[in-house]
């Protein structure tokens, strides 16, 4: 018998107050779903005993796929039989999360029919998250998702579901077509996405400009961030309009430039683009007066992750500028070389950023045949990632000549 008397005093406290509560949503689902009702009971028990009651009891999935389903089981199934199985399914979302109401209704109908009815739109990876179903329902759900035009996303040690910002669909700052690249990467890496074969997970995130609205620099093994190679476009007439309307150009724009590469004399703005860090601050503050340059592409960065096994990492520059045009062969060739060396030499559950830290960026660059760049060094002469062997060799020869003299 289910041990859900409906009394959940600890959860009820989380249902109070002005802010939206996950408890309220589970209670709404519990009105129709026995699984959601037992979920409330088990969660209340966890709060009472200060211990989680979920266990990983084995690997479950759909035929032919190794990823997309996260197995979850209750360790108190006698008390809460309706959540004895409570598997999560990750569903690959459309690029930039654009949906029709018809598509959303199909997803909800499938999940109410076969699962708990609880969804997460969207998980940190970007997927649609279906929370809670039983093993026997996995294949019927997958079949109906496929019929509706959806596929499962990534989970486990594979390519995780690529995600992107809205890009040129709704943003004027996009420096490349993030939606097209995200879709292209998703289709190209189908095998790597569905069949885990890596040391650990690998995430692509595509940001159209340095504002990085998908937080790729903090969360993606490969951050593809839109940028430009030439100078910022300036409309001095529009700059003057901002000034005339009361904006303190010197203080609020030039003064907040991290590179201090801007000057304003009251009528004309000048930018030393050789020092510009592409931070977008000035463009965000004066969008009618400044725009990204015309020679656009992306900066390829590598290695960010959350603090799971080792500490958190932010992405490091790998390729300062790369054109982002279909079929993206230059990018894919780079990724293949990275995957080859990481899969061959990486340790189990070692993200590629941790792998680079362990072997050294210089050795990694040599293995993937990428030339070192000054952009890879955060602070000159301060613990640089890259050492120029030719420089040291020349220096050694000079020292030897001096000693001979």
Coordinates of C-alpha atoms in Angstrom, one line a residue:
X1 CA 0.0 0.0 0.0
X2 CA 1.1 3.5 -0.7
X3 CA 2.2 5.4 2.4
X4 CA 0.8 8.8 1.3
X5 CA -1.6 10.1 3.8
X6 CA -1.5 13.5 2.2
X7 CA 0.2 15.0 5.3
X8 CA 3.4 16.7 4.1
X9 CA 4.1 19.5 6.7
X10 CA 7.7 20.1 5.6
X11 CA 6.8 20.3 2.0
X12 CA 3.8 22.5 2.8
X13 CA 6.2 25.2 4.2
X14 CA 8.0 25.3 0.8
X15 CA 4.6 25.9 -0.8
X16 CA 4.1 29.2 1.1
X17 CA 5.4 32.6 0.3
X18 CA 5.4 34.8 -2.8
X19 CA 7.8 32.7 -4.9
X20 CA 6.9 29.9 -7.3
X21 CA 7.3 26.5 -5.7
X22 CA 8.1 23.1 -7.2
X23 CA 5.9 21.6 -4.4
X24 CA 2.9 23.4 -5.8
X25 CA 3.5 22.0 -9.2
X26 CA 4.0 18.4 -7.9
X27 CA 0.8 18.7 -5.9
X28 CA -1.1 19.8 -9.0
X29 CA 0.3 16.8 -10.9
X30 CA -0.6 14.5 -8.0
X31 CA -4.3 15.3 -8.5
X32 CA -4.2 13.0 -11.5
X33 CA -0.9 11.1 -11.2
X34 CA -0.4 8.4 -8.5
X35 CA 3.4 8.6 -9.3
X36 CA 3.5 12.3 -8.4
X37 CA 1.5 11.6 -5.2
X38 CA 4.0 9.0 -4.0
X39 CA 6.8 11.4 -5.1
X40 CA 5.5 13.9 -2.5
X41 CA 5.4 11.2 0.2
X42 CA 9.0 10.0 -0.5
X43 CA 10.3 13.6 -0.6
X44 CA 8.6 14.4 2.7
X45 CA 10.3 11.3 4.2
X46 CA 13.7 12.5 2.8
X47 CA 13.2 15.8 4.6
X48 CA 12.2 14.1 7.8
X49 CA 15.2 11.6 7.8
X50 CA 17.7 14.0 6.2
X51 CA 18.6 11.3 3.6
X52 CA 17.9 10.9 0.0
X53 CA 15.9 7.8 -1.0
X54 CA 16.9 7.5 -4.7
X55 CA 19.3 4.8 -5.8
X56 CA 20.9 4.0 -9.2
X57 CA 20.0 0.3 -9.6
X58 CA 21.2 -0.4 -13.1
X59 CA 21.3 0.9 -16.6
X60 CA 18.1 1.3 -18.5
X61 CA 17.5 2.7 -22.0
X62 CA 15.8 2.3 -25.3
X63 CA 16.9 -0.2 -28.0
X64 CA 19.9 0.9 -29.9
X65 CA 20.7 3.9 -27.6
X66 CA 23.1 4.1 -24.7
X67 CA 22.1 7.6 -23.6
X68 CA 19.0 9.6 -23.1
X69 CA 17.6 7.8 -20.2
X70 CA 18.7 8.2 -16.6
X71 CA 17.7 5.2 -14.4
X72 CA 16.3 6.1 -11.0
X73 CA 14.8 3.8 -8.4
X74 CA 13.4 4.2 -4.9
X75 CA 15.1 2.5 -2.0
X76 CA 11.8 2.4 -0.1
X77 CA 9.5 0.9 -2.8
X78 CA 7.4 -0.9 -0.2
X79 CA 6.3 2.5 1.2
X80 CA 6.0 4.3 -2.2
X81 CA 5.3 1.6 -4.9
X82 CA 4.4 4.2 -7.6
X83 CA 7.9 5.6 -7.6
X84 CA 9.7 2.2 -7.3
X85 CA 10.9 3.2 -10.8
X86 CA 11.2 6.9 -11.5
X87 CA 13.3 7.1 -14.7
X88 CA 14.2 10.5 -16.3
X89 CA 14.2 10.9 -20.1
X90 CA 16.0 13.6 -21.9
X91 CA 14.4 14.8 -25.1
X92 CA 16.4 16.8 -27.7
X93 CA 15.0 20.3 -27.9
X94 CA 14.8 22.4 -31.0
X95 CA 17.6 25.0 -31.5
X96 CA 17.1 28.0 -29.2
X97 CA 14.0 26.4 -27.7
X98 CA 11.5 27.6 -30.4
X99 CA 8.2 25.6 -30.2
X100 CA 4.8 25.7 -31.7
X101 CA 1.9 25.2 -29.2
X102 CA 1.0 22.0 -31.2
X103 CA 4.5 20.5 -30.5
X104 CA 4.2 21.4 -26.8
X105 CA 0.8 19.8 -26.5
X106 CA 2.1 16.6 -28.1
X107 CA 4.9 16.4 -25.6
X108 CA 2.6 16.9 -22.7
X109 CA 0.1 14.4 -24.0
X110 CA 2.8 11.7 -24.4
X111 CA 4.1 12.3 -20.9
X112 CA 0.8 12.4 -19.1
X113 CA -0.1 9.1 -20.9
X114 CA 3.1 7.3 -20.0
X115 CA 4.8 9.2 -17.1
X116 CA 4.3 11.3 -14.1
X117 CA 3.3 14.4 -16.0
X118 CA 6.2 16.4 -14.5
X119 CA 8.5 18.2 -17.0
X120 CA 11.5 20.4 -16.7
X121 CA 11.8 23.1 -19.4
X122 CA 14.8 23.1 -19.6
X123 CA 17.6 21.2 -17.9
X124 CA 21.1 22.7 -17.5
X125 CA 22.1 20.7 -20.6
X126 CA 19.2 22.3 -22.5
X127 CA 17.1 19.3 -23.0
X128 CA 13.4 18.8 -22.3
X129 CA 13.4 16.8 -19.1
X130 CA 10.7 14.1 -18.6
X131 CA 10.7 13.3 -14.9
X132 CA 9.4 9.9 -13.8
X133 CA 8.4 6.8 -15.7
X134 CA 8.8 3.0 -15.4
X135 CA 11.0 0.7 -17.4
X136 CA 8.1 -0.8 -19.4
X137 CA 7.0 2.6 -20.7
X138 CA 10.4 3.6 -22.1
X139 CA 9.9 2.0 -25.5
X140 CA 6.3 3.2 -26.0
X141 CA 7.4 6.8 -25.1
X142 CA 10.3 6.7 -27.5
X143 CA 8.1 5.4 -30.3
X144 CA 5.6 8.2 -29.8
X145 CA 8.3 10.9 -29.4
X146 CA 9.8 9.7 -32.8
X147 CA 6.3 9.8 -34.4
X148 CA 6.0 13.4 -33.1
X149 CA 9.4 14.4 -34.6
X150 CA 11.5 14.3 -31.4
X151 CA 14.6 12.4 -30.5
X152 CA 16.3 11.6 -27.2
X153 CA 19.1 13.9 -26.0
X154 CA 22.5 12.9 -24.6
X155 CA 23.3 11.5 -21.2
X156 CA 26.3 9.6 -19.8
X157 CA 29.8 9.8 -21.3
X158 CA 28.9 11.1 -24.7
X159 CA 28.2 14.3 -26.7
X160 CA 25.5 16.0 -24.7
X161 CA 22.7 17.7 -26.5
X162 CA 24.1 20.8 -28.3
X163 CA 22.4 24.1 -27.3
X164 CA 22.4 27.6 -28.5
X165 CA 21.1 31.1 -28.0
X166 CA 18.4 32.6 -30.2
X167 CA 21.1 34.0 -32.5
X168 CA 20.0 35.8 -35.7
X169 CA 16.4 34.6 -35.2
X170 CA 15.8 37.4 -32.6
X171 CA 19.1 39.0 -31.8
X172 CA 20.8 41.8 -33.8
X173 CA 24.2 41.1 -32.2
X174 CA 24.6 37.5 -33.5
X175 CA 27.9 37.1 -35.3
X176 CA 27.0 33.8 -36.9
X177 CA 24.0 31.5 -37.3
X178 CA 23.9 29.7 -33.9
X179 CA 20.7 27.9 -34.8
X180 CA 22.1 26.4 -37.9
X181 CA 25.4 25.3 -36.3
X182 CA 23.5 23.8 -33.3
X183 CA 21.3 21.7 -35.6
X184 CA 24.3 20.8 -37.8
X185 CA 26.3 19.6 -34.8
X186 CA 23.3 17.7 -33.5
X187 CA 22.9 15.8 -36.7
X188 CA 26.6 15.3 -37.4
X189 CA 27.3 13.8 -34.0
X190 CA 24.3 11.4 -33.8
X191 CA 26.4 8.4 -33.0
X192 CA 28.5 10.2 -30.4
X193 CA 25.3 11.6 -28.9
X194 CA 23.4 8.4 -28.5
X195 CA 26.2 5.8 -27.8
X196 CA 28.5 6.8 -24.9
X197 CA 32.2 6.1 -25.8
X198 CA 34.1 9.0 -24.3
X199 CA 36.0 9.2 -21.0
X200 CA 33.2 11.5 -19.8
X201 CA 30.6 14.0 -21.1
X202 CA 31.3 16.6 -23.8
X203 CA 29.1 19.7 -24.3
X204 CA 28.8 22.1 -27.2
X205 CA 27.2 25.4 -26.6
X206 CA 26.8 28.1 -29.3
X207 CA 26.7 31.7 -28.3
X208 CA 26.1 34.3 -31.0
X209 CA 28.1 37.1 -29.4
X210 CA 30.3 37.7 -26.4
X211 CA 27.2 38.4 -24.2
X212 CA 27.1 34.6 -24.1
X213 CA 23.4 34.2 -23.3
X214 CA 23.9 30.4 -23.0
X215 CA 26.7 30.8 -20.4
X216 CA 28.9 28.6 -22.6
X217 CA 32.1 30.0 -21.2
X218 CA 31.2 28.5 -17.8
X219 CA 29.4 25.3 -18.8
X220 CA 30.6 23.9 -22.1
X221 CA 33.5 21.7 -23.0
X222 CA 33.6 23.6 -26.3
X223 CA 32.3 27.2 -26.2
X224 CA 31.6 28.6 -29.6
X225 CA 31.3 32.4 -29.0
X226 CA 30.5 34.8 -31.8
X227 CA 33.0 37.6 -32.3
X228 CA 34.4 39.9 -35.0
X229 CA 37.9 40.5 -36.5
X230 CA 37.7 44.1 -37.6
X231 CA 36.7 47.3 -35.8
X232 CA 33.5 48.1 -34.0
X233 CA 31.1 50.1 -36.2
X234 CA 30.5 53.6 -34.9
X235 CA 27.7 56.0 -35.7
X236 CA 29.0 59.3 -34.1
X237 CA 25.7 61.0 -34.8
X238 CA 23.9 58.4 -32.6
X239 CA 26.7 58.7 -30.0
X240 CA 26.0 62.5 -29.8
X241 CA 22.3 61.8 -29.4
X242 CA 23.0 59.6 -26.4
X243 CA 25.1 62.4 -24.9
X244 CA 22.5 65.0 -25.7
X245 CA 19.9 62.9 -23.8
X246 CA 22.0 62.9 -20.7
X247 CA 24.3 59.9 -20.9
X248 CA 27.8 60.5 -19.5
X249 CA 29.7 59.0 -22.3
X250 CA 33.1 59.4 -20.7
X251 CA 32.0 57.9 -17.4
X252 CA 29.4 55.3 -18.3
X253 CA 31.0 54.0 -21.6
X254 CA 34.7 54.9 -21.9
X255 CA 35.3 54.7 -18.1
X256 CA 33.8 51.2 -17.9
X257 CA 35.8 49.8 -20.8
X258 CA 38.1 47.1 -19.4
X259 CA 40.8 47.8 -22.0
X260 CA 40.5 51.6 -21.7
X261 CA 40.6 51.7 -25.5
X262 CA 37.9 54.3 -26.1
X263 CA 38.0 58.1 -26.2
X264 CA 35.2 60.7 -26.4
X265 CA 36.0 64.4 -27.1
X266 CA 32.4 65.6 -26.9
X267 CA 31.6 65.1 -30.6
X268 CA 33.6 62.1 -31.8
X269 CA 34.2 58.6 -30.4
X270 CA 37.5 56.8 -31.2
X271 CA 38.3 53.2 -30.5
X272 CA 41.7 51.5 -30.6
X273 CA 40.4 48.2 -31.8
X274 CA 43.8 46.6 -31.4
X275 CA 43.2 46.7 -27.7
X276 CA 39.4 45.9 -27.7
X277 CA 38.5 42.8 -25.7
X278 CA 35.1 42.3 -27.4
X279 CA 33.3 42.5 -24.1
X280 CA 30.2 44.0 -25.6
X281 CA 29.8 46.6 -22.8
X282 CA 29.9 49.7 -25.0
X283 CA 27.6 48.1 -27.6
X284 CA 25.1 47.0 -24.9
X285 CA 25.1 50.5 -23.4
X286 CA 24.7 52.3 -26.8
X287 CA 23.1 49.8 -29.1
X288 CA 22.0 52.5 -31.6
X289 CA 25.5 53.9 -31.9
X290 CA 27.8 50.9 -31.9
X291 CA 27.7 47.6 -33.6
X292 CA 30.0 44.5 -33.9
X293 CA 32.4 44.7 -36.8
X294 CA 31.6 43.3 -40.3
X295 CA 34.1 40.5 -40.4
X296 CA 32.3 38.0 -38.2
X297 CA 32.9 34.5 -37.0
X298 CA 33.5 32.8 -33.6
X299 CA 36.1 32.3 -31.0
X300 CA 36.5 28.6 -30.1
X301 CA 37.1 28.0 -26.4
X302 CA 37.7 24.8 -24.6
X303 CA 37.5 23.2 -21.2
X304 CA 34.8 24.7 -18.9
X305 CA 32.9 22.6 -16.4
X306 CA 31.1 22.6 -13.0
X307 CA 32.9 21.4 -9.9
X308 CA 32.0 17.7 -9.9
X309 CA 35.2 15.6 -9.9
X310 CA 37.7 18.5 -9.8
X311 CA 37.0 22.2 -9.3
X312 CA 35.1 24.5 -11.7
X313 CA 36.8 25.6 -14.8
X314 CA 36.1 28.4 -17.3
X315 CA 36.9 27.9 -21.0
X316 CA 40.3 28.9 -22.4
X317 CA 40.9 30.3 -25.9
X318 CA 41.7 27.6 -28.4
X319 CA 41.2 29.3 -31.7
X320 CA 40.8 33.2 -31.5
X321 CA 38.8 33.5 -34.7
X322 CA 37.2 31.0 -37.1
X323 CA 34.7 31.6 -39.8
X324 CA 31.4 29.9 -39.0
X325 CA 29.9 28.9 -42.4
X326 CA 28.3 25.6 -43.4
X327 CA 29.4 22.8 -43.6
X328 CA 31.7 23.8 -40.7
X329 CA 34.5 21.4 -41.8
X330 CA 37.3 23.4 -40.1
X331 CA 35.5 23.2 -36.8
X332 CA 34.6 19.5 -37.1
X333 CA 38.1 18.6 -38.1
X334 CA 39.4 20.3 -34.9
X335 CA 36.8 18.4 -32.8
X336 CA 37.8 15.1 -34.3
X337 CA 41.4 15.6 -33.4
X338 CA 40.5 16.6 -29.9
X339 CA 38.2 13.6 -29.4
X340 CA 40.9 11.2 -30.7
X341 CA 43.6 12.3 -28.3
X342 CA 41.1 12.7 -25.3
X343 CA 39.6 9.2 -25.9
X344 CA 43.0 7.6 -26.3
X345 CA 44.7 9.3 -23.3
X346 CA 41.9 10.5 -21.0
X347 CA 41.1 8.9 -17.7
X348 CA 37.6 7.7 -16.8
X349 CA 35.3 10.6 -15.7
X350 CA 37.9 13.1 -16.8
X351 CA 36.5 16.1 -18.7
X352 CA 38.6 17.4 -21.5
X353 CA 39.4 20.6 -19.5
X354 CA 40.8 18.4 -16.7
X355 CA 42.7 16.4 -19.3
X356 CA 44.3 19.5 -20.7
X357 CA 45.3 20.6 -17.2
X358 CA 46.9 17.3 -16.6
X359 CA 48.9 17.0 -19.8
X360 CA 49.5 20.7 -20.3
X361 CA 48.0 22.9 -23.0
X362 CA 51.3 23.0 -24.9
X363 CA 51.3 19.2 -25.3
X364 CA 47.6 19.2 -26.1
X365 CA 48.0 21.8 -28.8
X366 CA 50.8 19.8 -30.4
X367 CA 48.7 16.7 -30.4
X368 CA 45.8 18.4 -32.2
X369 CA 48.1 20.4 -34.5
X370 CA 47.1 23.8 -33.4
X371 CA 49.6 26.6 -33.3
X372 CA 50.0 28.4 -29.9
X373 CA 48.6 31.9 -29.8
X374 CA 49.2 34.8 -27.4
X375 CA 45.4 34.9 -26.9
X376 CA 45.8 31.6 -24.9
X377 CA 47.9 33.4 -22.2
X378 CA 45.7 35.2 -19.7
X379 CA 48.4 37.3 -18.2
X380 CA 51.7 37.8 -20.0
X381 CA 54.7 36.4 -18.0
X382 CA 52.4 35.1 -15.3
X383 CA 52.3 31.3 -15.4
X384 CA 51.5 31.0 -19.1
X385 CA 49.9 27.9 -20.5
X386 CA 52.2 27.9 -23.6
X387 CA 56.0 27.9 -23.7
X388 CA 57.6 28.7 -27.0
X389 CA 60.3 26.0 -27.5
X390 CA 61.9 27.8 -30.4
X391 CA 62.4 30.9 -28.2
X392 CA 64.1 28.9 -25.5
X393 CA 66.3 27.1 -28.0
X394 CA 67.5 30.4 -29.5
X395 CA 68.1 31.8 -26.0
X396 CA 70.1 28.7 -25.0
X397 CA 72.3 29.1 -28.2
X398 CA 72.9 32.8 -27.4
X399 CA 74.0 32.0 -23.8
X400 CA 76.4 29.4 -25.1
X401 CA 78.0 31.8 -27.6
X402 CA 78.5 34.4 -24.8
X403 CA 80.2 31.7 -22.6
X404 CA 82.5 30.8 -25.5
X405 CA 83.5 34.4 -25.9

